[in-house]
PDB file of C-alpha atoms in Angstrom:
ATOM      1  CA  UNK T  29      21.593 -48.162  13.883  1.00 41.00           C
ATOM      2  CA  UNK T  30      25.016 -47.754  15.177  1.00 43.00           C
ATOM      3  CA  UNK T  31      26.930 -50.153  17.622  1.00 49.00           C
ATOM      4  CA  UNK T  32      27.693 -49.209  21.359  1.00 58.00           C
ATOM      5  CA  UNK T  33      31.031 -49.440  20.542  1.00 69.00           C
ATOM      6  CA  UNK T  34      31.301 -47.417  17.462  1.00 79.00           C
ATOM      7  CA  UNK T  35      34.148 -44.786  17.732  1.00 80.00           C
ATOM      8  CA  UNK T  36      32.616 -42.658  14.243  1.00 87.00           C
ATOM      9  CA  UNK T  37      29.087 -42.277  16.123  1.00 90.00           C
ATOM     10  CA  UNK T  38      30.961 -41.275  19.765  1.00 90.00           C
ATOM     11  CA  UNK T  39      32.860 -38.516  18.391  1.00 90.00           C
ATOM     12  CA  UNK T  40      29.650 -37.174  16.360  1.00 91.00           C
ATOM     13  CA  UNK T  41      27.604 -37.261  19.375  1.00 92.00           C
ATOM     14  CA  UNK T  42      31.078 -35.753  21.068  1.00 92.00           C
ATOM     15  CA  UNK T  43      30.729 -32.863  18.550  1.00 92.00           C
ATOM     16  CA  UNK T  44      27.294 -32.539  19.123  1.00 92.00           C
ATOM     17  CA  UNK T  45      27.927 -31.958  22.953  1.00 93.00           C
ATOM     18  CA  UNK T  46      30.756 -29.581  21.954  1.00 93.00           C
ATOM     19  CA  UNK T  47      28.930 -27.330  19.898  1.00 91.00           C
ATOM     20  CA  UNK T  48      26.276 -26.507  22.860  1.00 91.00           C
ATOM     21  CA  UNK T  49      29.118 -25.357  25.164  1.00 89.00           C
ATOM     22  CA  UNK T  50      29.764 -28.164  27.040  1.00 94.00           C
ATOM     23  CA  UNK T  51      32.627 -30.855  27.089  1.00 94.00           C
ATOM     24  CA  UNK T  52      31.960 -33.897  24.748  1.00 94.00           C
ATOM     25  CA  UNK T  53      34.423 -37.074  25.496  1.00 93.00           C
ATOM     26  CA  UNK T  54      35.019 -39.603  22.391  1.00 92.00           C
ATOM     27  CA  UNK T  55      37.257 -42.621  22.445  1.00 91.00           C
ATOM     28  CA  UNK T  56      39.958 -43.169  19.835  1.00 89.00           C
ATOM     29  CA  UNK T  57      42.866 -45.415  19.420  1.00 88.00           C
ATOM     30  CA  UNK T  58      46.231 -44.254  18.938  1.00 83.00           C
ATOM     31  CA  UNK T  59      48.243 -46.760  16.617  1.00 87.00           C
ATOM     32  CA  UNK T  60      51.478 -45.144  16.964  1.00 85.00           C
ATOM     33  CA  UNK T  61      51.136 -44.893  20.873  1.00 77.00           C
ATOM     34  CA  UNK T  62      49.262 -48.485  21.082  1.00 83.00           C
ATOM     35  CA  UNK T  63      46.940 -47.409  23.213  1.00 86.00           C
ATOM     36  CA  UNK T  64      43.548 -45.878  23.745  1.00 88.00           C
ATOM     37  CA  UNK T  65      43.351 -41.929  23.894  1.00 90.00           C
ATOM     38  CA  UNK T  66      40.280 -40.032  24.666  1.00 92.00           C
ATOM     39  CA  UNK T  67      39.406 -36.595  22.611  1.00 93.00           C
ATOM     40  CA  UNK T  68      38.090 -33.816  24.750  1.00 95.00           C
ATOM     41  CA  UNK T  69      36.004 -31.525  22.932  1.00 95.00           C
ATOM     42  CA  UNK T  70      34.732 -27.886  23.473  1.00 95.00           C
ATOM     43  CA  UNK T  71      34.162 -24.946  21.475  1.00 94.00           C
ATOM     44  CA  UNK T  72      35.253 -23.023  24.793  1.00 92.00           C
ATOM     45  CA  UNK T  73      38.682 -23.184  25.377  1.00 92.00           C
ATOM     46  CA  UNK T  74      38.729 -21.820  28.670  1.00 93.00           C
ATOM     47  CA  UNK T  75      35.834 -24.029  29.740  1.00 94.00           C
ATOM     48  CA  UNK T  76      37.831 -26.908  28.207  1.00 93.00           C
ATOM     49  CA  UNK T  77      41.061 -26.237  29.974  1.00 91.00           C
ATOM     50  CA  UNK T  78      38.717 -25.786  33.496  1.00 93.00           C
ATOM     51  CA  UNK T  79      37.201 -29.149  32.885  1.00 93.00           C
ATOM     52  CA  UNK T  80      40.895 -30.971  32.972  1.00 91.00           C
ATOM     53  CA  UNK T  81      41.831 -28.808  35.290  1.00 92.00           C
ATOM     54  CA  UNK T  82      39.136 -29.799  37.857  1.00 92.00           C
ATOM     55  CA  UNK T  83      39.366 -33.189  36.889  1.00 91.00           C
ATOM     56  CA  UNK T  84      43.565 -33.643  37.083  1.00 90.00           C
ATOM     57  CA  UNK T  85      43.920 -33.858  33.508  1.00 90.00           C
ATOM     58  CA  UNK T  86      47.772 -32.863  33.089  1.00 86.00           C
ATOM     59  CA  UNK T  87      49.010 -34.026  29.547  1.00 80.00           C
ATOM     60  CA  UNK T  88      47.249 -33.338  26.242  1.00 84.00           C
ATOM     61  CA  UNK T  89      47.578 -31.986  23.009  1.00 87.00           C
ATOM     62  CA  UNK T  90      45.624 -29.077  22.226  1.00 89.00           C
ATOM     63  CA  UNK T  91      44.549 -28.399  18.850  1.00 88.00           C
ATOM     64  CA  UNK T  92      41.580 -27.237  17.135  1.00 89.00           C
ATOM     65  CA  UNK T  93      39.420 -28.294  14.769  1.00 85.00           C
ATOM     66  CA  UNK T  94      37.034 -26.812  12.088  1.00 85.00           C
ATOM     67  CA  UNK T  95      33.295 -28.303  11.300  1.00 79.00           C
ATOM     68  CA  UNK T  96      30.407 -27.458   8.702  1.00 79.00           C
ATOM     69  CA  UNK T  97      27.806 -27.221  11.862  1.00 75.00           C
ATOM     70  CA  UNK T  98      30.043 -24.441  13.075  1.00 77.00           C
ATOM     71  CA  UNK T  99      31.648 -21.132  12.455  1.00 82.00           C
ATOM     72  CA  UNK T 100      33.334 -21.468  15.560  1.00 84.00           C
ATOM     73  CA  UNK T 101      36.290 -23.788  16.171  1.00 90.00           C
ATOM     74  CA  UNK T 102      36.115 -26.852  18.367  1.00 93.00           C
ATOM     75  CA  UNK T 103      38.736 -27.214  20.693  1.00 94.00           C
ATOM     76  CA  UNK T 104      40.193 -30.669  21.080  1.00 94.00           C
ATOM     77  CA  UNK T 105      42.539 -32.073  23.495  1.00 93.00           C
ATOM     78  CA  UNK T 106      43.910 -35.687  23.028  1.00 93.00           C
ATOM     79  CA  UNK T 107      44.546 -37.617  26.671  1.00 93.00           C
ATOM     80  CA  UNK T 108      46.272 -40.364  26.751  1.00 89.00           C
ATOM     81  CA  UNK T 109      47.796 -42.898  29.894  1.00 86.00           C
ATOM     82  CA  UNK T 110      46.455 -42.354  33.189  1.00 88.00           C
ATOM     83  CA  UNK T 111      44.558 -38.972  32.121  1.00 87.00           C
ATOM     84  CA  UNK T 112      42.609 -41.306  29.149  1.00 87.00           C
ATOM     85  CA  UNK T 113      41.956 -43.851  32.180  1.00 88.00           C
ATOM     86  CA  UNK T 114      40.638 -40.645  34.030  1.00 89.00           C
ATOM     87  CA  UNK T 115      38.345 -39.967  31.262  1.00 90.00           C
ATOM     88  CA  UNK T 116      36.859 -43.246  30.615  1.00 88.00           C
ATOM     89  CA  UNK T 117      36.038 -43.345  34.304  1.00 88.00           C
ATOM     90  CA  UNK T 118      34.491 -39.687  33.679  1.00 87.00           C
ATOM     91  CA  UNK T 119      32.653 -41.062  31.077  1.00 83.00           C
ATOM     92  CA  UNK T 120      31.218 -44.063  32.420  1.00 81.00           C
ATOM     93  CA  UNK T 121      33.014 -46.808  30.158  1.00 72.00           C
ATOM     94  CA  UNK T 122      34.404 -49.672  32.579  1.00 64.00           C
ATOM     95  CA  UNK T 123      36.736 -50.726  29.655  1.00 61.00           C
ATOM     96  CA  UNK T 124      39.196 -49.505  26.798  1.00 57.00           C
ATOM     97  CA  UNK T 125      38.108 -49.272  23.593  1.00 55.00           C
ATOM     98  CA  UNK T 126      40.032 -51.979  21.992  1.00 53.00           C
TER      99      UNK T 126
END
């Protein structure tokens, strides 16, 4: 059994929500940044990019990723700073990763 807090397990289960079309939200830490990030994940980009936009996500990296479970690519934007606070609050976490 994994941990609440396990970052491996939150981005599976973030993948998991990606691949049925929705938005899946994982915590990460950033060592060169020092801070907590947040990886949005979709395998619609469009749906992805309407998600931060309704939610006033502004800054992100955008890149995309490839998975066994898939033939599709997952989208995945990075947040960091106030759009990773944003997130967590989204998400339901009342504290940063680490």
């Amino acid at each position: 059994m994994s941990e609440p807090d396990d970052p491996a397990a939150m981005y599976r289960a973030a993948v998991d929500v990606a691949l049925t079309g929705d938005v899946g939200m994982a915590p990460d830490f950033d060592r060169h940044l020092q801070e907590e990030v947040w990886r949005l994940l979709c395998v619609d980009r469009d749906r992805l990019l309407t998600f931060c936009q309704r939610t006033g996500i502004v800054v992100g990296r955008l890149t995309t990723r490839q998975t066994l479970k898939s033939d599709k690519p997952i989208f995945e934007l990075v947040v960091h700073g106030d759009d990773a606070d944003t997130v967590r609050q989204l998400a339901g976490r009342d504290r940063p990763l680490r």
